[in-house]
Amino acid sequence: MKPNRLILLLSLALLALSLSACGGTPPAVTWPGLAADDNAAYLTNGSIIHAVRLSDGAKLWDFSSASKSVFYSNPAFTADGQLLVGSAANDYALFRLDPKADDANRVTWTFTGAKDHWVATPLVVGDIVYAPNADGNLYVFDLSIPGEDKLTGTVPLGGKLWSQPILAGERLIVPSLDHNVHFLDVKTLKEQTSHVLGGAIPGGGVSDGKYFYVGSFDSAMVAMDVSDGTPAWIAPVQSWVWGAPLLVNGTLYFGDLGGNFYEMNAADGKILASFQPDGAILASPILVDGHIVFVTENGTVYSLKPGETNPFSLEQLTAKLYTAPVAAGDLILVAPFQSDSSLLIALDKDGKQAWSFSPQK
Amino acid sequence: MSPWDLFVSIFVNILLWIYSLLSSIPGAFGIAIILFTILIRLVTWPLNGAQLKSAKAMQDLQNDKDWQAIQKKYAKDKEKLAQEQMRIYKEKGINPFSSCLPTLIQLPVIFALYQSITRSLASSPLALLQLTRSIGSFLDVSKLIPLDSKFLWMDLGRPEGIALPIAISWLPNGFPTLAVIVALTTYVQTKLTTPPTTNPNDQSAAMSGMMSIYMPLLLGWFALNFSSGLAVYFIVSNLLGIAQYAMMGRANWRNLLPGGNKPAAAKK
């Protein structure tokens, strides 16, 4: 081959590689997902799911799929204690994993019929699984059906379904990134009504059985009647709301991307208190021993006594915190993103670090 | 923010601004990419004009007496011939590689466009968060997000393919219609702008000849493996390029035929 031809070929190959490196496939890298049962924490972190023993933070097992799956949604637990977790890679696979099995028998069921990424955590009600997919379909499975084909229904709702559905009485409520909140009859899976909000809903909502409370990129929290989807009230806030609110004793607790944290009366949407911690708040708060625990993008874990506006800083990490913390026994689990040292940290209620987990451990 | 991120953010904002004007129309993001491509073509119009001038100069050079003389004189001394050719290029102010320039200049644009498409479509939570933070305040993003990635039969954030009756492992997305069209239109455009040559040892002509083979393959490969939004850009850009050459009367249609890459005089 002539030298100039070789140079040209190499240059073009280099350019092809550059584009691959610059862009690659649509980005699947994002912050990890987290869930815990009585024994272990399960961290979905890219191509690997880590199972970590709660008592000491030791690795129990790792899982990665042969189909090069990418995981970042929070795993869900089935009634028999198995994990359900979907892939955000182009295999579009939803896996059921048995945490007690050996590595060779870890996968107990796989569904590959979806057409897009799994971002949302499935909702498990007994043997029935409601799994929203970014292809706009809600896939319904009955895990009691033997064999691989457990799909009992596919409900096309449209948009990208990124958040976990909520069951409120007879209503199955499915928020969508395309601004819609869908209200389905849980028995027939027929859509009863839908309501369009002013912005995208990436993080889902919460219900007390009568109302569904959800925030959106419209910088508002909305209470919707679960029977017909009618908004009972719409409460403007300072910035876009990402995570689902926490509902405790008639008060909603949530943050926004502008770095504000709110305590809001669920009855009328009145802001009872608001304050600015140290950064944007994407993750949903959790309730731990009567205190509201929430995390900020700047890496701080806060604990707040309901009714007060001066949260206590439990821990300050040199990483970003986007994943919702998880309460596991006496521990608070947080999953730092872009941390140099740890993938998972366990704190006690006073903020003292019980253990940290990194893949090398 | 790095200079490159800033460059891509500019692309994202322009793309989303066009999208915001069309968001009520089905397939608005695809139309936005097409309009954005036209915009880029307009911005690079002077470059293309300069390239056409250069191509014409190369064409005229084939009939230049000095040029023809050195071809004969140094037919057996390639090194000397190359030196003499460079001397004449210099004297006449011709850049022998400028016919490749418009294609090469597109590459940073291709990189930025590819990233701006994937950033705009935000297929993961982190990508969505980054998108919300890279958009100017002049856009009401809360209304725009998420973008509708559907355009005709395509999802613009994914590689395109039309389902085949049987599964083929090396074509996981089906038949790549857009990749084929990208390769064809790139071939046509490159051929139309390639100056004819009489000398098989002319290095610039040889380079142009190679580009007419490798560039369609390369861009076709991009279209096969990357977002179909990028393939839409390639096709529209190629068609506009062909139209521009044709409008200026510089399109060398005979180049499309086998053995057509020779000046008329040489065929007699």
XYZ file of C-alpha atoms in Angstrom:
629
model
C 0.000 0.000 0.000
C 1.307 3.461 -0.899
C 2.340 5.627 2.086
C -0.141 8.427 1.333
C -2.961 5.921 1.030
C -1.957 4.399 4.351
C -1.827 7.830 6.001
C -5.275 8.674 4.679
C -6.708 5.378 5.873
C -5.146 5.776 9.308
C -6.403 9.357 9.554
C -9.949 8.307 8.728
C -9.780 5.413 11.179
C -8.549 7.822 13.840
C -11.422 10.173 13.103
C -13.885 7.299 13.382
C -12.397 6.382 16.725
C -12.516 10.016 17.849
C -16.212 10.225 17.105
C -16.797 6.978 18.940
C -14.892 8.313 21.921
C -16.542 11.726 21.793
C -20.014 10.417 21.460
C -20.344 6.690 21.595
C -23.755 5.226 22.092
C -26.382 7.363 23.806
C -25.112 7.959 27.329
C -26.067 5.240 29.763
C -23.684 6.372 32.483
C -25.480 8.034 35.335
C -25.723 7.872 39.092
C -26.237 4.456 40.728
C -29.427 2.867 41.967
C -29.766 1.464 45.478
C -32.039 -0.855 47.449
C -31.651 -2.998 50.554
C -33.291 -5.954 52.256
C -32.629 -7.309 55.757
C -29.317 -8.816 54.779
C -27.735 -6.812 51.986
C -27.590 -3.609 50.032
C -27.800 -3.839 46.240
C -26.072 -1.174 44.232
C -26.637 -0.903 40.475
C -23.548 0.773 39.125
C -23.074 0.633 35.365
C -22.281 -2.848 34.142
C -22.217 -4.365 37.648
C -24.733 -4.968 40.396
C -22.967 -5.205 43.749
C -24.473 -7.084 46.674
C -22.952 -5.790 49.927
C -23.440 -7.310 53.374
C -25.147 -4.844 55.687
C -23.364 -5.938 58.841
C -19.845 -5.041 57.693
C -19.918 -3.748 54.113
C -18.233 -6.821 52.656
C -18.949 -7.914 49.117
C -21.411 -10.784 48.875
C -21.492 -11.089 45.111
C -21.324 -9.132 41.867
C -23.497 -9.569 38.832
C -22.872 -8.546 35.255
C -24.765 -9.897 32.290
C -23.481 -11.579 29.169
C -25.537 -9.128 27.109
C -23.420 -6.186 28.361
C -26.272 -4.702 30.359
C -25.990 -1.347 32.081
C -27.841 -0.888 35.353
C -28.763 2.271 37.200
C -32.388 1.970 38.274
C -33.192 1.103 41.883
C -33.839 -2.644 42.138
C -37.273 -3.818 43.270
C -37.928 -6.841 45.457
C -40.354 -9.589 44.568
C -42.528 -11.241 47.177
C -40.045 -14.119 47.515
C -37.090 -11.783 48.079
C -35.609 -11.805 44.579
C -34.423 -8.679 42.790
C -35.959 -7.141 39.695
C -33.698 -4.825 37.784
C -33.714 -3.598 34.205
C -30.906 -2.733 31.851
C -30.292 0.689 30.364
C -28.118 -0.733 27.586
C -29.347 -1.739 24.175
C -30.236 -5.262 25.321
C -33.347 -3.755 26.991
C -33.396 -6.730 29.345
C -35.289 -6.979 32.623
C -33.727 -9.503 35.007
C -34.941 -11.334 38.074
C -31.981 -12.260 40.268
C -31.911 -14.614 43.196
C -29.590 -13.092 45.824
C -29.272 -16.446 47.599
C -28.309 -18.482 44.553
C -24.783 -19.128 43.375
C -23.407 -17.062 40.502
C -24.267 -19.657 37.868
C -27.929 -19.685 38.897
C -28.263 -16.001 39.805
C -30.594 -15.122 36.905
C -33.949 -16.801 37.403
C -35.879 -15.002 34.661
C -35.238 -12.519 31.866
C -37.612 -10.442 29.765
C -36.240 -8.980 26.543
C -39.410 -7.760 24.851
C -39.066 -4.041 25.639
C -37.839 -1.586 23.032
C -35.954 0.925 25.176
C -34.059 1.412 28.409
C -35.280 0.457 31.854
C -34.927 3.561 34.014
C -37.882 3.207 36.380
C -38.074 0.869 39.341
C -40.857 -1.690 38.780
C -43.765 -1.781 41.222
C -44.343 -5.221 42.744
C -47.753 -6.079 44.206
C -47.810 -9.712 45.279
C -46.963 -11.727 42.179
C -47.839 -8.906 39.807
C -45.127 -6.612 38.473
C -45.845 -3.254 36.836
C -42.721 -2.277 34.937
C -42.625 1.045 33.060
C -40.126 1.323 30.213
C -38.657 4.284 28.351
C -40.399 2.965 25.204
C -43.657 4.340 26.643
C -45.132 0.951 27.545
C -46.128 -0.322 30.946
C -45.305 -4.034 30.986
C -47.319 -6.184 33.371
C -46.039 -9.586 34.498
C -47.434 -12.331 36.666
C -44.486 -13.994 38.354
C -46.626 -16.951 39.420
C -46.832 -18.095 35.782
C -44.273 -20.834 35.252
C -41.757 -20.560 32.428
C -40.213 -17.550 30.753
C -43.385 -15.993 29.316
C -44.836 -14.134 32.304
C -46.073 -11.104 30.378
C -49.798 -10.637 30.924
C -50.267 -7.173 29.477
C -48.618 -4.283 27.672
C -50.198 -0.883 28.190
C -49.029 1.734 25.670
C -48.985 5.074 27.487
C -46.495 7.038 25.410
C -43.584 9.236 26.332
C -40.664 7.953 28.336
C -41.693 6.245 31.551
C -38.875 6.895 34.007
C -40.598 6.747 37.386
C -42.077 4.029 39.537
C -45.873 3.653 39.368
C -47.949 4.121 42.501
C -50.895 2.003 43.552
C -53.630 4.048 45.262
C -56.761 2.006 45.939
C -58.111 0.904 42.577
C -55.868 3.260 40.662
C -52.484 2.538 39.220
C -50.823 5.906 38.672
C -48.025 6.136 36.111
C -46.194 9.451 35.636
C -44.381 10.055 32.360
C -41.496 12.236 31.326
C -43.783 13.662 28.615
C -45.692 15.690 31.295
C -48.603 13.204 31.559
C -49.853 11.463 34.669
C -51.836 8.361 33.700
C -54.534 6.935 35.970
C -55.316 3.276 35.179
C -57.884 0.918 36.608
C -55.661 -1.636 38.295
C -58.012 -4.531 37.461
C -58.607 -3.834 33.790
C -55.433 -1.788 33.125
C -57.644 0.566 31.113
C -56.700 4.220 31.339
C -59.423 6.086 33.225
C -57.979 9.528 32.803
C -54.724 11.378 32.354
C -53.640 14.838 33.310
C -50.985 16.966 31.663
C -48.617 18.884 33.906
C -46.563 21.871 32.810
C -43.257 20.011 32.827
C -41.504 16.669 32.702
C -41.861 14.268 35.633
C -38.557 12.433 36.061
C -38.921 11.265 39.656
C -42.469 10.132 40.371
C -44.811 10.903 43.211
C -46.463 9.678 46.379
C -50.059 9.031 47.421
C -52.065 8.935 50.626
C -54.836 6.984 48.906
C -56.947 10.054 48.174
C -54.485 12.328 46.414
C -51.408 11.796 44.297
C -48.661 14.333 44.986
C -46.099 14.961 42.291
C -43.564 17.632 41.371
C -42.370 18.472 37.886
C -40.094 20.655 35.783
C -42.899 23.217 35.876
C -41.550 24.355 39.286
C -44.662 23.231 41.106
C -46.007 20.538 43.406
C -49.429 19.260 42.432
C -52.040 17.271 44.386
C -54.307 15.233 42.093
C -57.453 13.369 43.052
C -56.683 9.692 42.442
C -60.281 8.969 41.390
C -60.367 11.311 38.404
C -56.961 13.007 38.165
C -58.350 16.454 38.882
C -55.797 18.766 40.504
C -56.887 19.680 44.052
C -54.175 22.303 44.319
C -51.046 23.445 42.526
C -48.298 24.966 44.675
C -45.537 26.911 42.887
C -42.009 26.462 44.219
C -38.700 28.135 43.393
C -37.274 25.667 40.897
C -37.780 22.357 39.098
C -38.728 19.359 41.202
C -37.002 16.079 40.359
C -37.518 13.590 43.192
C -40.805 12.308 44.608
C -41.862 13.986 47.861
C -41.924 12.169 51.191
C -45.304 12.242 52.925
C -45.246 12.122 56.741
C -48.249 12.940 58.923
C -49.894 15.176 56.349
C -46.705 17.053 55.430
C -44.808 16.756 52.151
C -41.011 16.999 52.254
C -39.083 17.568 49.036
C -36.308 19.582 47.417
C -35.758 21.268 44.070
C -32.941 21.793 41.586
C -32.486 25.354 42.840
C -31.296 23.966 46.181
C -34.444 24.679 48.214
C -36.020 22.245 50.653
C -39.723 22.479 51.479
C -42.135 21.347 54.136
C -45.588 21.638 52.563
C -49.069 21.039 53.945
C -50.491 18.162 51.907
C -54.044 19.380 52.522
C -53.749 22.699 50.723
C -50.237 23.027 49.263
C -49.254 25.775 51.696
C -45.499 25.959 52.279
C -44.985 25.499 56.017
C -41.266 26.061 55.906
C -38.482 26.301 53.354
C -34.755 26.727 53.535
C -31.645 26.422 51.409
C -29.141 23.713 52.276
C -25.884 23.581 50.296
C -26.919 22.418 46.834
C -29.477 21.086 44.390
C -31.729 18.292 45.651
C -32.702 15.571 43.212
C -33.255 12.555 45.439
C -36.352 11.855 47.476
C -35.991 12.223 51.245
C -36.521 9.250 53.573
C -37.833 8.895 57.106
C -35.327 7.546 59.637
C -36.267 7.272 63.293
C -38.695 10.189 63.084
C -36.243 12.425 61.205
C -36.266 13.458 57.572
C -32.997 12.504 55.887
C -32.118 14.026 52.540
C -29.026 14.476 50.389
C -27.741 17.295 48.204
C -25.754 17.407 45.004
C -22.840 18.887 46.964
C -22.464 15.648 48.883
C -24.083 16.507 52.205
C -26.370 14.142 54.081
C -28.839 16.114 56.196
C -31.145 15.097 58.984
C -34.126 17.303 59.769
C -36.549 17.188 62.664
C -40.070 17.694 61.266
C -41.291 21.236 61.769
C -37.808 22.699 61.997
C -35.758 24.566 59.417
C -32.229 23.949 60.651
C -31.140 20.557 59.321
C -28.221 18.795 60.936
C -25.376 17.793 58.626
C -24.780 14.091 59.190
C -21.960 13.755 56.721
C -20.173 15.808 54.062
C -18.755 13.733 51.210
C -16.435 14.816 48.434
C -18.797 13.413 45.824
C -22.185 14.153 44.356
C -25.287 12.661 45.905
C -28.134 12.108 43.464
C -29.280 8.648 44.567
C -31.992 8.589 47.210
C -30.657 7.350 50.554
C -31.985 4.038 51.831
C -32.790 3.127 55.435
C -31.597 -0.390 56.297
C -32.019 -1.423 59.893
C -30.067 1.072 61.977
C -28.126 2.289 58.974
C -28.539 5.039 56.422
C -27.068 4.009 53.073
C -25.855 6.623 50.620
C -24.377 6.011 47.163
C -21.862 8.716 46.186
C -21.510 9.477 42.489
C -18.074 10.276 41.034
C -16.380 9.414 44.305
C -12.709 8.481 44.288
C -12.993 6.190 47.268
C -16.360 4.553 47.868
C -19.401 3.385 45.950
C -21.535 2.926 49.032
C -21.356 4.370 52.556
C -23.287 3.281 55.633
C -23.930 5.862 58.350
C -25.554 5.422 61.713
C -28.316 7.780 62.812
C -25.781 10.215 64.230
C -23.838 10.356 60.989
C -20.950 8.197 62.098
C -19.623 6.076 59.282
C -20.225 2.389 59.961
C -18.479 1.149 56.821
C -17.819 2.011 53.229
C -17.756 -0.212 50.212
C -15.522 0.001 47.193
C -15.223 -2.712 44.534
C -11.654 -3.585 45.605
C -12.797 -4.534 49.090
C -16.913 24.443 31.048
C -14.263 23.407 28.536
C -14.080 25.186 25.140
C -15.357 22.024 23.487
C -18.319 21.801 25.887
C -19.048 25.441 25.157
C -18.961 24.709 21.415
C -21.371 21.795 21.840
C -23.614 23.863 24.130
C -23.911 26.476 21.388
C -25.064 23.729 19.030
C -27.524 22.404 21.629
C -29.001 25.859 22.164
C -29.382 26.596 18.456
C -30.911 23.177 17.864
C -33.347 23.582 20.738
C -34.189 27.128 19.733
C -35.201 25.899 16.275
C -37.041 23.006 17.911
C -38.911 25.422 20.193
C -40.260 27.244 17.140
C -41.542 23.976 15.659
C -42.390 21.941 18.744
C -46.086 21.708 17.900
C -45.299 19.988 14.583
C -44.861 16.189 14.538
C -41.228 15.317 13.827
C -40.054 18.747 14.983
C -36.612 17.538 16.057
C -35.934 16.015 12.644
C -37.024 19.244 10.957
C -34.842 21.185 13.414
C -31.828 19.078 12.391
C -32.586 19.736 8.711
C -32.908 23.503 9.271
C -29.771 23.475 11.406
C -27.913 21.705 8.579
C -29.075 24.364 6.130
C -27.812 26.989 8.576
C -24.411 25.302 8.768
C -24.292 25.069 4.968
C -24.992 28.790 4.724
C -22.254 29.567 7.237
C -19.758 27.398 5.343
C -20.866 28.711 1.943
C -17.693 30.824 1.438
C -15.558 27.771 2.222
C -17.371 25.718 -0.363
C -17.032 28.563 -2.836
C -13.277 28.639 -2.260
C -13.154 24.902 -2.763
C -14.992 25.188 -6.053
C -12.542 27.832 -7.203
C -9.682 25.557 -6.304
C -11.259 22.624 -8.108
C -11.692 24.763 -11.231
C -8.058 25.878 -10.993
C -7.012 22.232 -10.772
C -9.121 21.481 -13.808
C -7.531 24.340 -15.754
C -4.111 23.167 -14.681
C -4.545 19.974 -16.684
C -4.419 22.068 -19.871
C -1.547 24.261 -18.699
C 1.531 23.924 -20.955
C 4.038 24.040 -18.071
C 2.069 21.393 -16.235
C 1.886 19.098 -19.242
C 5.598 19.670 -19.902
C 6.720 18.563 -16.460
C 4.456 15.509 -16.686
C 6.374 14.408 -19.777
C 9.808 15.553 -18.614
C 9.752 13.888 -15.217
C 7.539 10.935 -16.065
C 10.180 8.561 -14.717
C 11.335 10.650 -11.734
C 8.439 10.778 -9.343
C 10.275 12.732 -6.675
C 11.280 15.489 -9.070
C 7.811 15.495 -10.598
C 6.259 15.990 -7.177
C 8.658 18.883 -6.460
C 7.822 20.544 -9.775
C 4.109 20.059 -9.225
C 4.381 21.716 -5.826
C 6.301 24.596 -7.430
C 3.524 25.161 -9.944
C 0.843 24.872 -7.262
C 2.717 27.541 -5.300
C 3.180 29.821 -8.307
C -0.484 29.625 -9.229
C -1.721 29.837 -5.622
C -3.465 26.462 -5.713
C -3.942 24.242 -2.676
C -4.104 20.677 -4.041
C -5.842 19.408 -0.907
C -8.527 22.059 -0.833
C -11.033 19.824 -2.627
C -11.045 17.696 0.530
C -11.326 20.737 2.803
C -15.130 21.107 2.966
C -15.422 17.443 3.913
C -12.693 17.696 6.540
C -14.015 20.964 7.928
C -17.271 19.169 8.605
C -15.657 16.820 11.090
C -15.682 19.053 14.192
C -19.225 20.011 13.181
C -20.123 16.310 12.958
C -18.637 15.653 16.405
C -20.481 18.615 17.916
C -23.735 17.792 16.168
C -23.590 14.188 17.281
C -23.036 15.241 20.870
C -25.709 17.920 20.677
C -28.256 15.368 19.389
C -27.485 12.880 22.159
C -27.381 15.647 24.769
C -30.684 17.093 23.569
C -32.436 13.722 23.624
C -31.099 13.005 27.144
C -31.563 9.246 27.415
C -30.379 8.943 31.020
C -31.057 10.916 34.208
C -27.530 12.353 34.235
C -27.868 13.428 30.600
C -31.173 15.105 31.456
C -29.581 16.941 34.379
C -26.687 18.094 32.176
C -29.136 19.240 29.517
C -31.106 21.353 31.982
C -27.865 23.098 32.904
C -26.519 23.753 29.432
C -29.498 25.596 28.010
C -29.707 29.372 27.899
C -32.396 31.217 29.829
C -33.938 32.436 26.560
C -35.472 28.993 26.095
C -38.416 27.796 28.162
C -36.943 24.363 28.652
C -39.600 23.138 31.046
C -42.034 23.087 28.133
C -39.559 21.521 25.689
C -38.253 18.583 27.724
C -38.442 15.801 26.780
C -37.841 16.282 23.089
C -39.843 14.198 20.660
C -37.179 12.053 19.026
C -39.515 10.521 16.434
C -39.104 11.629 12.812
C -40.803 9.727 9.991
C -39.992 6.072 10.750
C -36.893 6.913 12.817
C -35.934 7.456 16.401
C -33.343 10.184 15.918
C -31.401 9.178 19.008
C -30.748 5.653 17.724
C -29.222 4.030 14.657
C -31.772 3.633 11.869
C -32.898 0.411 10.281
C -35.963 -1.045 8.617
C -37.021 -4.392 10.046
C -36.134 -7.382 7.880
C -38.286 -10.498 7.575
C -35.346 -12.520 8.887
C -32.868 -11.556 11.596
C -29.298 -10.881 10.456
C -26.777 -10.775 13.283
C -24.548 -8.109 11.702
C -27.556 -5.891 10.985
C -29.142 -5.762 14.460
C -31.240 -2.712 13.577
C -32.555 -4.075 10.272
C -31.750 -2.775 6.786
C -29.795 0.482 7.153
C -31.589 2.638 4.597
C -30.091 5.896 5.790
C -26.545 4.504 5.903
C -26.877 3.446 2.243
C -28.256 6.863 1.254
C -25.475 8.586 3.222
C -22.807 6.520 1.427
C -24.388 7.159 -1.991
C -24.864 10.902 -1.540
C -21.351 11.270 -0.095
C -19.951 9.375 -3.100
C -21.886 11.549 -5.541
C -20.849 14.766 -3.818
C -17.176 13.790 -3.592
C -17.132 12.659 -7.216
C -18.785 15.827 -8.468
C -16.110 17.952 -6.877
C -13.123 15.829 -7.842
C -11.053 17.507 -10.551
C -10.287 15.361 -13.589
C -6.723 14.223 -14.160
C -4.532 13.029 -16.992
C -1.646 11.972 -14.846
C -1.832 8.701 -12.925
C 1.050 9.945 -10.744
C -0.756 13.130 -9.676
C -0.763 12.728 -5.875
C -3.553 15.206 -5.195
C -5.785 13.502 -7.748
C -4.936 10.157 -6.200
C -5.843 11.514 -2.761
C -9.139 12.880 -4.094
C -9.825 9.525 -5.724
C -9.234 7.740 -2.438
C -11.421 10.221 -0.575
C -14.247 9.459 -2.985
C -14.060 5.833 -1.862
C -13.189 6.111 1.814
C -15.371 9.073 2.806
C -18.646 7.399 1.692
C -17.597 4.272 3.554
C -16.639 6.212 6.671
C -19.788 8.363 6.780
C -21.898 5.311 5.916
C -20.312 3.524 8.864
C -21.113 6.498 11.111
C -24.720 6.425 9.895
C -24.890 2.685 10.496
C -23.685 2.857 14.077
C -24.670 6.249 15.456
C -27.837 8.290 15.946
C -30.026 8.495 12.863
C -30.159 12.258 13.519
C -26.544 12.348 12.396
C -27.446 10.436 9.231
C -30.174 12.995 8.508
C -27.517 15.701 8.809
C -25.183 13.869 6.403
C -27.870 13.351 3.778
C -29.212 16.906 3.877
C -25.695 18.333 3.896
C -24.679 16.191 0.914
C -27.807 17.047 -1.060
C -27.309 20.752 -0.388
C -23.680 20.450 -1.434
C -24.660 18.745 -4.691
C -27.331 21.386 -5.304
C -24.822 24.162 -4.628
C -22.306 22.751 -7.110
C -25.031 22.237 -9.706
C -26.376 25.772 -9.240
C -22.894 27.191 -9.726
C -22.438 25.115 -12.864
C -19.374 23.388 -11.406
C -20.760 19.903 -10.938
C -18.666 17.390 -12.825
C -21.452 14.903 -13.654
C -19.235 12.831 -15.943
C -17.215 11.806 -12.899
C -20.114 9.651 -11.808
C -19.622 7.385 -14.810
C -16.924 4.699 -14.905
C -13.762 6.176 -16.415
C -15.291 9.624 -16.327
C -12.538 11.062 -14.135
C -10.573 12.320 -17.128
C -10.618 15.685 -18.869
C -12.457 15.797 -22.182
C -9.215 16.483 -24.070
C -7.612 13.337 -22.787
C -10.438 11.215 -24.120
C -9.917 12.199 -27.741
